[in-house]
PDB file of C-alpha atoms in Angstrom:
ATOM      1  CA  MET F   1       0.000   0.000   0.000  1.00 51.00           C
ATOM      2  CA  ASN F   2       2.723   2.427   0.988  1.00 52.00           C
ATOM      3  CA  GLY F   3       4.638   1.468  -2.123  1.00 52.00           C
ATOM      4  CA  ARG F   4       1.679   2.338  -4.356  1.00 57.00           C
ATOM      5  CA  ARG F   5       1.175   5.659  -2.614  1.00 55.00           C
ATOM      6  CA  MET F   6       4.833   6.552  -3.061  1.00 55.00           C
ATOM      7  CA  SER F   7       4.685   5.557  -6.733  1.00 60.00           C
ATOM      8  CA  TRP F   8       2.341   8.471  -7.577  1.00 56.00           C
ATOM      9  CA  ILE F   9       3.365  10.988  -4.905  1.00 62.00           C
ATOM     10  CA  TRP F  10       6.914  11.185  -6.238  1.00 53.00           C
ATOM     11  CA  PRO F  11       6.001  12.110  -9.862  1.00 61.00           C
ATOM     12  CA  VAL F  12       3.386  14.614  -8.658  1.00 56.00           C
ATOM     13  CA  SER F  13       5.929  16.200  -6.348  1.00 57.00           C
ATOM     14  CA  VAL F  14       8.412  16.514  -9.213  1.00 55.00           C
ATOM     15  CA  VAL F  15       5.789  18.147 -11.441  1.00 56.00           C
ATOM     16  CA  LEU F  16       4.797  20.572  -8.688  1.00 58.00           C
ATOM     17  CA  LEU F  17       8.450  21.434  -8.097  1.00 52.00           C
ATOM     18  CA  ILE F  18       8.972  22.116 -11.799  1.00 57.00           C
ATOM     19  CA  VAL F  19       5.850  24.284 -11.979  1.00 52.00           C
ATOM     20  CA  LEU F  20       6.850  26.229  -8.871  1.00 54.00           C
ATOM     21  CA  THR F  21      10.392  26.728 -10.131  1.00 56.00           C
ATOM     22  CA  GLY F  22       9.116  27.915 -13.502  1.00 50.00           C
ATOM     23  CA  HIS F  23       6.679  30.305 -11.874  1.00 54.00           C
ATOM     24  CA  LEU F  24       9.382  31.759  -9.655  1.00 58.00           C
ATOM     25  CA  PHE F  25      11.677  32.172 -12.658  1.00 59.00           C
ATOM     26  CA  LEU F  26       8.972  33.980 -14.658  1.00 61.00           C
ATOM     27  CA  ALA F  27       8.208  36.194 -11.673  1.00 64.00           C
ATOM     28  CA  SER F  28      11.892  37.090 -11.329  1.00 66.00           C
ATOM     29  CA  VAL F  29      12.045  38.027 -15.029  1.00 69.00           C
ATOM     30  CA  TYR F  30       8.793  39.964 -14.769  1.00 74.00           C
ATOM     31  CA  ARG F  31       9.885  41.981 -11.754  1.00 80.00           C
ATOM     32  CA  ALA F  32      13.576  42.514 -12.520  1.00 81.00           C
ATOM     33  CA  PRO F  33      14.637  46.055 -13.577  1.00 87.00           C
ATOM     34  CA  LEU F  34      15.116  46.598 -17.297  1.00 86.00           C
ATOM     35  CA  ALA F  35      18.595  47.467 -18.592  1.00 86.00           C
ATOM     36  CA  LEU F  36      18.213  51.230 -18.316  1.00 89.00           C
ATOM     37  CA  THR F  37      20.926  53.633 -17.153  1.00 91.00           C
ATOM     38  CA  THR F  38      19.297  56.767 -18.601  1.00 92.00           C
ATOM     39  CA  PRO F  39      15.718  57.586 -19.597  1.00 93.00           C
ATOM     40  CA  GLU F  40      14.666  56.066 -22.923  1.00 92.00           C
ATOM     41  CA  TYR F  41      11.528  56.395 -25.042  1.00 93.00           C
ATOM     42  CA  LEU F  42       9.390  53.618 -26.454  1.00 93.00           C
ATOM     43  CA  LEU F  43       7.029  54.384 -29.306  1.00 94.00           C
ATOM     44  CA  VAL F  44       4.107  51.955 -29.443  1.00 94.00           C
ATOM     45  CA  GLU F  45       2.385  52.124 -32.812  1.00 92.00           C
ATOM     46  CA  PRO F  46      -1.277  51.196 -33.344  1.00 91.00           C
ATOM     47  CA  GLY F  47      -1.389  47.434 -33.851  1.00 88.00           C
ATOM     48  CA  ASP F  48       1.804  46.740 -31.898  1.00 89.00           C
ATOM     49  CA  ASN F  49       1.724  43.623 -29.715  1.00 85.00           C
ATOM     50  CA  LEU F  50       4.072  41.993 -27.224  1.00 82.00           C
ATOM     51  CA  VAL F  51       6.174  40.494 -30.030  1.00 83.00           C
ATOM     52  CA  SER F  52       6.796  43.812 -31.784  1.00 87.00           C
ATOM     53  CA  ILE F  53       7.320  45.593 -28.465  1.00 87.00           C
ATOM     54  CA  SER F  54       9.836  43.018 -27.259  1.00 85.00           C
ATOM     55  CA  LEU F  55      11.655  43.393 -30.590  1.00 86.00           C
ATOM     56  CA  LYS F  56      11.937  47.148 -30.029  1.00 89.00           C
ATOM     57  CA  LEU F  57      13.224  46.543 -26.503  1.00 88.00           C
ATOM     58  CA  ARG F  58      15.822  44.061 -27.784  1.00 86.00           C
ATOM     59  CA  GLN F  59      16.980  46.412 -30.541  1.00 87.00           C
ATOM     60  CA  THR F  60      17.862  49.000 -27.914  1.00 86.00           C
ATOM     61  CA  ASP F  61      19.303  46.387 -25.512  1.00 86.00           C
ATOM     62  CA  ILE F  62      16.711  47.292 -22.884  1.00 88.00           C
ATOM     63  CA  PHE F  63      15.431  43.730 -22.585  1.00 82.00           C
ATOM     64  CA  SER F  64      17.322  40.813 -24.106  1.00 77.00           C
ATOM     65  CA  ARG F  65      14.976  37.933 -23.223  1.00 74.00           C
ATOM     66  CA  PRO F  66      13.196  36.031 -26.038  1.00 71.00           C
ATOM     67  CA  ASP F  67       9.677  36.949 -27.141  1.00 72.00           C
ATOM     68  CA  TRP F  68       8.079  33.780 -25.826  1.00 72.00           C
ATOM     69  CA  LEU F  69       9.327  34.502 -22.324  1.00 73.00           C
ATOM     70  CA  ILE F  70       7.677  37.914 -22.259  1.00 74.00           C
ATOM     71  CA  ARG F  71       4.438  36.497 -23.636  1.00 73.00           C
ATOM     72  CA  LEU F  72       4.393  33.633 -21.140  1.00 73.00           C
ATOM     73  CA  ALA F  73       5.196  35.834 -18.160  1.00 69.00           C
ATOM     74  CA  ASP F  74       2.565  38.328 -19.248  1.00 71.00           C
ATOM     75  CA  LYS F  75      -0.050  35.612 -19.777  1.00 71.00           C
ATOM     76  CA  LEU F  76       0.513  34.027 -16.373  1.00 68.00           C
ATOM     77  CA  LEU F  77       1.202  37.099 -14.249  1.00 59.00           C
ATOM     78  CA  ALA F  78      -0.569  40.071 -15.852  1.00 63.00           C
ATOM     79  CA  ASP F  79      -4.068  41.115 -16.821  1.00 66.00           C
ATOM     80  CA  THR F  80      -5.562  41.034 -20.308  1.00 71.00           C
ATOM     81  CA  LYS F  81      -6.245  44.714 -20.929  1.00 80.00           C
ATOM     82  CA  PRO F  82      -5.198  45.942 -24.392  1.00 87.00           C
ATOM     83  CA  ILE F  83      -1.941  47.803 -24.964  1.00 86.00           C
ATOM     84  CA  ILE F  84      -2.502  51.467 -25.833  1.00 92.00           C
ATOM     85  CA  ALA F  85      -0.475  53.163 -28.562  1.00 93.00           C
ATOM     86  CA  GLY F  86       1.638  56.191 -27.745  1.00 93.00           C
ATOM     87  CA  GLU F  87       5.078  57.329 -26.645  1.00 95.00           C
ATOM     88  CA  TYR F  88       6.240  56.081 -23.255  1.00 95.00           C
ATOM     89  CA  GLN F  89       9.161  57.183 -21.130  1.00 95.00           C
ATOM     90  CA  LEU F  90      11.237  54.387 -19.611  1.00 94.00           C
ATOM     91  CA  THR F  91      13.331  55.349 -16.597  1.00 94.00           C
ATOM     92  CA  PRO F  92      16.064  53.457 -14.707  1.00 94.00           C
ATOM     93  CA  GLY F  93      14.590  50.969 -12.245  1.00 92.00           C
ATOM     94  CA  LEU F  94      11.528  50.283 -14.391  1.00 92.00           C
ATOM     95  CA  THR F  95      10.546  46.607 -14.449  1.00 90.00           C
ATOM     96  CA  LEU F  96       8.843  44.675 -17.237  1.00 84.00           C
ATOM     97  CA  GLU F  97       5.787  44.443 -14.976  1.00 85.00           C
ATOM     98  CA  ALA F  98       5.691  48.226 -14.483  1.00 89.00           C
ATOM     99  CA  LEU F  99       6.246  48.821 -18.204  1.00 89.00           C
ATOM    100  CA  LEU F 100       3.343  46.594 -19.242  1.00 87.00           C
ATOM    101  CA  THR F 101       1.165  48.269 -16.619  1.00 88.00           C
ATOM    102  CA  LYS F 102       2.037  51.665 -18.162  1.00 91.00           C
ATOM    103  CA  LEU F 103       1.256  50.400 -21.652  1.00 91.00           C
ATOM    104  CA  ARG F 104      -2.142  49.096 -20.592  1.00 88.00           C
ATOM    105  CA  ALA F 105      -2.978  52.210 -18.568  1.00 91.00           C
ATOM    106  CA  GLY F 106      -2.087  54.478 -21.493  1.00 92.00           C
ATOM    107  CA  ALA F 107       0.350  56.445 -19.301  1.00 93.00           C
ATOM    108  CA  VAL F 108       1.913  58.119 -22.329  1.00 95.00           C
ATOM    109  CA  HIS F 109       4.762  60.601 -22.034  1.00 95.00           C
ATOM    110  CA  SER F 110       3.800  64.282 -22.075  1.00 95.00           C
ATOM    111  CA  ARG F 111       5.953  67.036 -23.550  1.00 95.00           C
ATOM    112  CA  TYR F 112       5.707  70.757 -22.864  1.00 96.00           C
ATOM    113  CA  VAL F 113       6.347  73.960 -24.758  1.00 97.00           C
ATOM    114  CA  THR F 114       6.324  77.408 -23.132  1.00 97.00           C
ATOM    115  CA  PHE F 115       5.542  80.688 -24.895  1.00 97.00           C
ATOM    116  CA  PRO F 116       6.505  83.916 -23.097  1.00 96.00           C
ATOM    117  CA  GLU F 117       4.580  87.139 -23.561  1.00 95.00           C
ATOM    118  CA  GLY F 118       5.269  89.406 -26.489  1.00 94.00           C
ATOM    119  CA  LEU F 119       5.968  86.830 -29.199  1.00 96.00           C
ATOM    120  CA  THR F 120       4.728  87.393 -32.707  1.00 96.00           C
ATOM    121  CA  LEU F 121       2.874  84.699 -34.603  1.00 96.00           C
ATOM    122  CA  ARG F 122       6.022  84.089 -36.615  1.00 95.00           C
ATOM    123  CA  GLN F 123       7.985  83.507 -33.392  1.00 97.00           C
ATOM    124  CA  TRP F 124       5.285  81.138 -32.129  1.00 97.00           C
ATOM    125  CA  ARG F 125       5.592  79.127 -35.308  1.00 96.00           C
ATOM    126  CA  GLU F 126       9.400  79.041 -35.179  1.00 96.00           C
ATOM    127  CA  LYS F 127       9.284  77.792 -31.592  1.00 97.00           C
ATOM    128  CA  LEU F 128       6.800  75.070 -32.503  1.00 97.00           C
ATOM    129  CA  TYR F 129       8.990  73.921 -35.393  1.00 96.00           C
ATOM    130  CA  ARG F 130      11.818  73.231 -32.929  1.00 96.00           C
ATOM    131  CA  GLN F 131       9.741  70.924 -30.708  1.00 96.00           C
ATOM    132  CA  GLN F 132      10.263  67.173 -30.788  1.00 92.00           C
ATOM    133  CA  GLY F 133       7.333  64.874 -31.474  1.00 92.00           C
ATOM    134  CA  LEU F 134       5.010  67.437 -33.076  1.00 95.00           C
ATOM    135  CA  GLN F 135       3.562  66.958 -36.545  1.00 95.00           C
ATOM    136  CA  LEU F 136       4.439  70.174 -38.353  1.00 96.00           C
ATOM    137  CA  ILE F 137       1.534  70.622 -40.723  1.00 96.00           C
ATOM    138  CA  THR F 138       1.564  74.448 -40.900  1.00 96.00           C
ATOM    139  CA  ARG F 139       5.177  74.890 -42.048  1.00 94.00           C
ATOM    140  CA  ASP F 140       4.185  75.837 -45.604  1.00 95.00           C
ATOM    141  CA  TRP F 141       0.974  77.624 -44.693  1.00 96.00           C
ATOM    142  CA  SER F 142       0.442  81.367 -44.815  1.00 96.00           C
ATOM    143  CA  GLU F 143      -0.776  83.206 -41.735  1.00 95.00           C
ATOM    144  CA  ALA F 144      -4.106  83.684 -43.499  1.00 95.00           C
ATOM    145  CA  GLU F 145      -4.435  79.925 -43.994  1.00 96.00           C
ATOM    146  CA  ILE F 146      -3.684  79.282 -40.312  1.00 96.00           C
ATOM    147  CA  ALA F 147      -6.312  81.856 -39.314  1.00 96.00           C
ATOM    148  CA  ARG F 148      -8.838  80.253 -41.657  1.00 96.00           C
ATOM    149  CA  ARG F 149      -8.238  76.815 -40.132  1.00 96.00           C
ATOM    150  CA  ILE F 150      -8.526  78.161 -36.573  1.00 95.00           C
ATOM    151  CA  ARG F 151     -11.143  80.921 -36.828  1.00 92.00           C
ATOM    152  CA  GLY F 152     -12.972  80.085 -40.037  1.00 91.00           C
ATOM    153  CA  ASP F 153     -11.894  83.362 -41.669  1.00 92.00           C
ATOM    154  CA  GLU F 154      -8.616  84.993 -42.670  1.00 88.00           C
ATOM    155  CA  LEU F 155      -8.525  87.718 -40.003  1.00 90.00           C
ATOM    156  CA  SER F 156      -5.080  87.646 -38.404  1.00 90.00           C
ATOM    157  CA  ILE F 157      -4.664  85.862 -35.079  1.00 94.00           C
ATOM    158  CA  GLU F 158      -1.618  88.017 -34.335  1.00 93.00           C
ATOM    159  CA  GLY F 159      -1.871  89.029 -30.680  1.00 92.00           C
ATOM    160  CA  TRP F 160      -4.634  86.472 -30.101  1.00 95.00           C
ATOM    161  CA  LEU F 161      -2.496  83.642 -28.754  1.00 97.00           C
ATOM    162  CA  TYR F 162      -2.353  83.219 -24.987  1.00 97.00           C
ATOM    163  CA  PRO F 163       1.231  82.984 -23.636  1.00 97.00           C
ATOM    164  CA  GLU F 164       1.369  79.856 -21.496  1.00 96.00           C
ATOM    165  CA  THR F 165       2.950  76.419 -21.120  1.00 97.00           C
ATOM    166  CA  TYR F 166       1.149  73.880 -23.290  1.00 98.00           C
ATOM    167  CA  GLN F 167       1.224  70.129 -22.863  1.00 97.00           C
ATOM    168  CA  TYR F 168       1.282  67.839 -25.866  1.00 96.00           C
ATOM    169  CA  GLN F 169       2.043  64.265 -26.810  1.00 94.00           C
ATOM    170  CA  ARG F 170       3.932  62.792 -29.733  1.00 93.00           C
ATOM    171  CA  GLY F 171       1.755  62.901 -32.826  1.00 91.00           C
ATOM    172  CA  HIS F 172      -0.112  66.085 -31.888  1.00 95.00           C
ATOM    173  CA  THR F 173       0.074  68.878 -34.468  1.00 97.00           C
ATOM    174  CA  ASP F 174       1.460  72.384 -34.276  1.00 97.00           C
ATOM    175  CA  LEU F 175      -1.963  73.601 -35.430  1.00 97.00           C
ATOM    176  CA  SER F 176      -3.629  72.014 -32.389  1.00 97.00           C
ATOM    177  CA  ILE F 177      -1.393  74.034 -30.036  1.00 97.00           C
ATOM    178  CA  LEU F 178      -2.021  77.273 -31.937  1.00 97.00           C
ATOM    179  CA  SER F 179      -5.753  76.561 -31.807  1.00 97.00           C
ATOM    180  CA  ARG F 180      -5.646  75.917 -28.042  1.00 97.00           C
ATOM    181  CA  ALA F 181      -3.674  79.124 -27.509  1.00 97.00           C
ATOM    182  CA  HIS F 182      -6.213  81.088 -29.533  1.00 97.00           C
ATOM    183  CA  GLN F 183      -9.171  79.598 -27.664  1.00 96.00           C
ATOM    184  CA  ALA F 184      -7.460  80.344 -24.344  1.00 96.00           C
ATOM    185  CA  MET F 185      -6.939  83.987 -25.333  1.00 95.00           C
ATOM    186  CA  LYS F 186     -10.568  84.294 -26.414  1.00 93.00           C
ATOM    187  CA  GLN F 187     -11.668  82.877 -23.064  1.00 94.00           C
ATOM    188  CA  ILE F 188      -9.446  85.326 -21.155  1.00 92.00           C
ATOM    189  CA  ALA F 189     -10.788  88.238 -23.203  1.00 89.00           C
ATOM    190  CA  ARG F 190     -14.370  87.085 -22.643  1.00 88.00           C
ATOM    191  CA  GLN F 191     -13.855  86.839 -18.874  1.00 85.00           C
ATOM    192  CA  ALA F 192     -12.194  90.261 -18.774  1.00 79.00           C
ATOM    193  CA  TRP F 193     -15.121  91.772 -20.674  1.00 78.00           C
ATOM    194  CA  GLN F 194     -17.711  90.144 -18.431  1.00 77.00           C
ATOM    195  CA  SER F 195     -15.969  91.287 -15.229  1.00 73.00           C
ATOM    196  CA  SER F 196     -15.405  94.877 -16.347  1.00 62.00           C
ATOM    197  CA  PRO F 197     -17.975  97.581 -15.467  1.00 62.00           C
ATOM    198  CA  GLN F 198     -20.460  97.957 -18.288  1.00 57.00           C
ATOM    199  CA  PRO F 199     -21.530 101.437 -19.403  1.00 57.00           C
ATOM    200  CA  THR F 200     -25.025 102.455 -18.365  1.00 57.00           C
ATOM    201  CA  VAL F 201     -27.475 104.268 -20.554  1.00 50.00           C
ATOM    202  CA  ASP F 202     -29.362 107.152 -18.929  1.00 51.00           C
TER     203      ASP F 202
END
């Protein structure tokens, strides 16, 4: 009787030990810091999956493990939410687990551009053209064309851009920032008008 019991306990124990060892190995891979000494950026395109993302990580020597290992660790240890496209900042100490959490949360990297007071429209445009990650769609446009796209007419928006720090993400356009700055200035002007004493008619 004891011999029969031992005959099946031993193989089961070996299988359990293998499964436990494999799980611990995957967990160590999943939670180990990526090979980052300085901040890096990962661009996730629409349609990218774990295979294409792991390829990008390998090409930059951030993560050298094979694709199947990432997929297996993710399948066993992570959730099943979709990966969201965008640009992500990877900082030293970031783990594969934290990276995949960022990708599924859509925690994309934000960039900023600041416009001081007194700039002309031409200076606004020149500053936008120097920003990384923006789509520069207005480079060959006239000021009248920009005004038409923003206001619906060709009246100049010179002086109608609110000086401020604007947040954007890779793929946003220079026109979108100009439009936001114009809308902000209109809102400020509207508030100033509403709060100012209005003339009375006797």
